[in-house]
Amino acid sequence: ANSARIIVENGLPPLVSLAKTGSPSAKQDAALALERLARNDDNKNLIARAGALGPLVAIVRDGRPMAQEMAALALATLTSTDLSGGVENRCRMLVSQAQGIEPLINLTRNGHEHAKQNAMSALRNLGIDPNGFEDAAEATAAFSVLSQFTSSKVGEAQAEANRESKL
């Protein structure tokens, strides 16, 4: 009920602002609120459009341990498969564009237990096994190549579908 009200009352911009520039505890609270909102698949796109993914990545990279845990959980929820299709791909791309892979991998190696688990979940949603790479930079490069390949294949499939529909 409160999550619907936050959306209806245009509460996302203040939450994103808190995640960007709030105090350490406000950043933690904002990350937790964004994660709870992201549990509703309909909200994922709204959260992405509000610009929340960059600040969440920044919290994973530079935040206090509990804030890192909450931000990693929010990223895991935002990148999890949704029922409407496609939204999680947008979130995955935005996490990559916000350079979120390296901080997530670092959190799997240096965070406390729950933060590690949340970061691992987010990385799995991104299709990355952090144990399969020498370092975070290598994983980031691999994800970039994979994203470009996937985007080009999606474009090719769409072009083929368009050609077939004209027949």
mmCIF file of C-alpha atoms in Angstrom:
data_model
loop_
_atom_site.group_PDB
_atom_site.id
_atom_site.type_symbol
_atom_site.label_atom_id
_atom_site.label_comp_id
_atom_site.label_asym_id
_atom_site.label_seq_id
_atom_site.Cartn_x
_atom_site.Cartn_y
_atom_site.Cartn_z
ATOM 1 C CA ALA A 1 0.000 0.000 0.000
ATOM 2 C CA ASN A 2 2.765 2.451 0.883
ATOM 3 C CA SER A 3 4.756 1.514 -2.221
ATOM 4 C CA ALA A 4 1.807 2.366 -4.464
ATOM 5 C CA ARG A 5 1.446 5.675 -2.695
ATOM 6 C CA ILE A 6 5.125 6.483 -3.160
ATOM 7 C CA ILE A 7 4.743 5.921 -6.897
ATOM 8 C CA VAL A 8 1.448 7.831 -7.193
ATOM 9 C CA GLU A 9 2.696 10.736 -5.083
ATOM 10 C CA ASN A 10 5.828 11.083 -7.283
ATOM 11 C CA GLY A 11 8.094 9.868 -4.498
ATOM 12 C CA LEU A 12 10.770 8.340 -6.710
ATOM 13 C CA PRO A 13 12.692 11.567 -7.448
ATOM 14 C CA PRO A 14 13.198 12.331 -3.724
ATOM 15 C CA LEU A 15 14.324 8.745 -3.113
ATOM 16 C CA VAL A 16 16.829 8.958 -5.957
ATOM 17 C CA SER A 17 18.036 12.292 -4.607
ATOM 18 C CA LEU A 18 18.560 10.743 -1.162
ATOM 19 C CA ALA A 19 20.442 7.843 -2.739
ATOM 20 C CA LYS A 20 22.697 10.349 -4.531
ATOM 21 C CA THR A 21 23.351 13.028 -1.955
ATOM 22 C CA GLY A 22 21.834 11.964 1.351
ATOM 23 C CA SER A 23 23.664 11.150 4.542
ATOM 24 C CA PRO A 24 25.071 7.622 4.799
ATOM 25 C CA SER A 25 22.009 6.437 6.709
ATOM 26 C CA ALA A 26 19.652 8.200 4.271
ATOM 27 C CA LYS A 27 21.406 6.446 1.366
ATOM 28 C CA GLN A 28 20.880 3.116 3.106
ATOM 29 C CA ASP A 29 17.190 3.880 3.714
ATOM 30 C CA ALA A 30 16.728 5.041 0.113
ATOM 31 C CA ALA A 31 18.348 1.853 -1.223
ATOM 32 C CA LEU A 32 16.052 -0.262 0.952
ATOM 33 C CA ALA A 33 12.975 1.686 -0.174
ATOM 34 C CA LEU A 34 13.973 1.332 -3.839
ATOM 35 C CA GLU A 35 14.463 -2.412 -3.374
ATOM 36 C CA ARG A 36 11.017 -2.779 -1.839
ATOM 37 C CA LEU A 37 9.469 -0.798 -4.672
ATOM 38 C CA ALA A 38 11.313 -2.951 -7.228
ATOM 39 C CA ARG A 39 9.607 -6.075 -5.895
ATOM 40 C CA ASN A 40 6.639 -4.961 -7.978
ATOM 41 C CA ASP A 41 7.640 -5.616 -11.590
ATOM 42 C CA ASP A 42 5.551 -2.661 -12.753
ATOM 43 C CA ASN A 43 7.816 -0.334 -10.760
ATOM 44 C CA LYS A 44 11.148 -1.511 -12.194
ATOM 45 C CA ASN A 45 10.931 0.609 -15.330
ATOM 46 C CA LEU A 46 9.802 3.646 -13.311
ATOM 47 C CA ILE A 47 12.764 3.216 -10.976
ATOM 48 C CA ALA A 48 15.154 2.920 -13.928
ATOM 49 C CA ARG A 49 13.656 5.988 -15.615
ATOM 50 C CA ALA A 50 13.966 7.940 -12.366
ATOM 51 C CA GLY A 51 17.734 7.440 -12.576
ATOM 52 C CA ALA A 52 18.128 5.211 -9.522
ATOM 53 C CA LEU A 53 20.600 2.682 -10.896
ATOM 54 C CA GLY A 54 23.623 4.990 -10.996
ATOM 55 C CA PRO A 55 23.215 6.105 -7.366
ATOM 56 C CA LEU A 56 22.691 2.481 -6.279
ATOM 57 C CA VAL A 57 25.934 1.500 -8.022
ATOM 58 C CA ALA A 58 27.699 4.403 -6.279
ATOM 59 C CA ILE A 59 26.442 3.145 -2.915
ATOM 60 C CA VAL A 60 27.719 -0.368 -3.700
ATOM 61 C CA ARG A 61 31.091 1.147 -4.604
ATOM 62 C CA ASP A 62 31.505 3.714 -1.817
ATOM 63 C CA GLY A 63 28.799 3.254 0.789
ATOM 64 C CA ARG A 64 28.860 1.979 4.345
ATOM 65 C CA PRO A 65 28.600 -1.806 4.689
ATOM 66 C CA MET A 66 24.847 -1.912 5.448
ATOM 67 C CA ALA A 67 24.136 0.586 2.677
ATOM 68 C CA GLN A 68 26.191 -1.540 0.271
ATOM 69 C CA GLU A 69 24.138 -4.564 1.271
ATOM 70 C CA MET A 70 20.843 -2.744 0.633
ATOM 71 C CA ALA A 71 22.027 -1.253 -2.676
ATOM 72 C CA ALA A 72 23.247 -4.646 -3.918
ATOM 73 C CA LEU A 73 19.885 -6.144 -2.950
ATOM 74 C CA ALA A 74 18.084 -3.370 -4.835
ATOM 75 C CA LEU A 75 20.226 -4.026 -7.924
ATOM 76 C CA ALA A 76 19.554 -7.761 -7.645
ATOM 77 C CA THR A 77 15.810 -7.121 -7.459
ATOM 78 C CA LEU A 78 15.860 -4.638 -10.325
ATOM 79 C CA THR A 79 17.760 -7.026 -12.593
ATOM 80 C CA SER A 80 15.726 -10.115 -11.709
ATOM 81 C CA THR A 81 13.459 -11.544 -14.364
ATOM 82 C CA ASP A 82 10.108 -9.834 -14.460
ATOM 83 C CA LEU A 83 6.822 -11.148 -15.783
ATOM 84 C CA SER A 84 6.229 -8.392 -18.331
ATOM 85 C CA GLY A 85 9.442 -9.096 -20.233
ATOM 86 C CA GLY A 86 12.141 -6.640 -21.222
ATOM 87 C CA VAL A 87 12.289 -4.367 -18.206
ATOM 88 C CA GLU A 88 15.017 -6.350 -16.503
ATOM 89 C CA ASN A 89 17.117 -6.112 -19.686
ATOM 90 C CA ARG A 90 16.884 -2.316 -19.522
ATOM 91 C CA CYS A 91 17.955 -2.417 -15.884
ATOM 92 C CA ARG A 92 20.818 -4.781 -16.700
ATOM 93 C CA MET A 93 22.051 -2.456 -19.428
ATOM 94 C CA LEU A 94 21.799 0.555 -17.104
ATOM 95 C CA VAL A 95 23.777 -1.238 -14.380
ATOM 96 C CA SER A 96 26.480 -1.907 -16.960
ATOM 97 C CA GLN A 97 26.413 1.694 -18.207
ATOM 98 C CA ALA A 98 26.730 2.899 -14.613
ATOM 99 C CA GLN A 99 29.873 0.747 -14.354
ATOM 100 C CA GLY A 100 28.225 -1.420 -11.720
ATOM 101 C CA ILE A 101 29.861 -4.740 -12.482
ATOM 102 C CA GLU A 102 33.244 -4.036 -10.954
ATOM 103 C CA PRO A 103 31.841 -2.694 -7.644
ATOM 104 C CA LEU A 104 29.509 -5.707 -7.408
ATOM 105 C CA ILE A 105 32.395 -8.111 -7.994
ATOM 106 C CA ASN A 106 34.498 -6.273 -5.428
ATOM 107 C CA LEU A 107 31.615 -6.545 -2.949
ATOM 108 C CA THR A 108 31.464 -10.337 -3.487
ATOM 109 C CA ARG A 109 35.096 -10.454 -2.455
ATOM 110 C CA ASN A 110 35.289 -7.809 0.265
ATOM 111 C CA GLY A 111 31.799 -7.332 1.692
ATOM 112 C CA HIS A 112 30.199 -8.966 4.686
ATOM 113 C CA GLU A 113 28.195 -12.170 4.162
ATOM 114 C CA HIS A 114 24.766 -10.706 3.257
ATOM 115 C CA ALA A 115 26.321 -8.052 1.033
ATOM 116 C CA LYS A 116 28.308 -10.765 -0.773
ATOM 117 C CA GLN A 117 25.146 -12.802 -1.326
ATOM 118 C CA ASN A 118 23.220 -9.798 -2.662
ATOM 119 C CA ALA A 119 26.047 -8.790 -4.972
ATOM 120 C CA MET A 120 26.325 -12.394 -6.195
ATOM 121 C CA SER A 121 22.579 -12.417 -6.949
ATOM 122 C CA ALA A 122 22.854 -9.190 -8.932
ATOM 123 C CA LEU A 123 25.811 -10.554 -10.893
ATOM 124 C CA ARG A 124 23.999 -13.806 -11.641
ATOM 125 C CA ASN A 125 21.078 -11.749 -12.936
ATOM 126 C CA LEU A 126 23.575 -9.982 -15.172
ATOM 127 C CA GLY A 127 24.827 -13.361 -16.387
ATOM 128 C CA ILE A 128 28.208 -13.093 -14.675
ATOM 129 C CA ASP A 129 29.970 -15.648 -12.498
ATOM 130 C CA PRO A 130 32.541 -13.564 -10.613
ATOM 131 C CA ASN A 131 34.535 -16.696 -9.821
ATOM 132 C CA GLY A 132 35.115 -17.241 -13.532
ATOM 133 C CA PHE A 133 37.332 -14.188 -13.993
ATOM 134 C CA GLU A 134 40.779 -13.199 -12.827
ATOM 135 C CA ASP A 135 39.610 -9.765 -11.726
ATOM 136 C CA ALA A 136 36.693 -7.363 -11.865
ATOM 137 C CA ALA A 137 38.053 -5.513 -14.907
ATOM 138 C CA GLU A 138 38.125 -8.745 -16.924
ATOM 139 C CA ALA A 139 34.488 -9.484 -15.979
ATOM 140 C CA THR A 140 33.458 -5.951 -16.922
ATOM 141 C CA ALA A 141 35.094 -6.294 -20.319
ATOM 142 C CA ALA A 142 33.437 -9.668 -20.887
ATOM 143 C CA PHE A 143 30.015 -8.284 -19.996
ATOM 144 C CA SER A 144 30.521 -5.361 -22.364
ATOM 145 C CA VAL A 145 31.307 -7.716 -25.252
ATOM 146 C CA LEU A 146 28.347 -9.944 -24.354
ATOM 147 C CA SER A 147 25.997 -6.935 -24.192
ATOM 148 C CA GLN A 148 27.132 -5.668 -27.595
ATOM 149 C CA PHE A 149 26.727 -9.126 -29.124
ATOM 150 C CA THR A 150 23.262 -9.572 -27.603
ATOM 151 C CA SER A 151 22.167 -6.114 -28.764
ATOM 152 C CA SER A 152 23.318 -6.795 -32.319
ATOM 153 C CA LYS A 153 21.530 -10.184 -32.373
ATOM 154 C CA VAL A 154 18.313 -8.592 -31.059
ATOM 155 C CA GLY A 155 18.574 -5.935 -33.784
ATOM 156 C CA GLU A 156 19.079 -8.600 -36.441
ATOM 157 C CA ALA A 157 16.062 -10.576 -35.173
ATOM 158 C CA GLN A 158 13.896 -7.450 -35.181
ATOM 159 C CA ALA A 159 14.957 -6.590 -38.735
ATOM 160 C CA GLU A 160 14.177 -10.156 -39.864
ATOM 161 C CA ALA A 161 10.748 -10.007 -38.177
ATOM 162 C CA ASN A 162 10.040 -6.680 -39.890
ATOM 163 C CA ARG A 163 10.984 -8.137 -43.289
ATOM 164 C CA GLU A 164 8.748 -11.160 -42.728
ATOM 165 C CA SER A 165 5.796 -9.036 -41.624
ATOM 166 C CA LYS A 166 5.963 -7.095 -44.915
ATOM 167 C CA LEU A 167 5.600 -10.280 -46.947
#
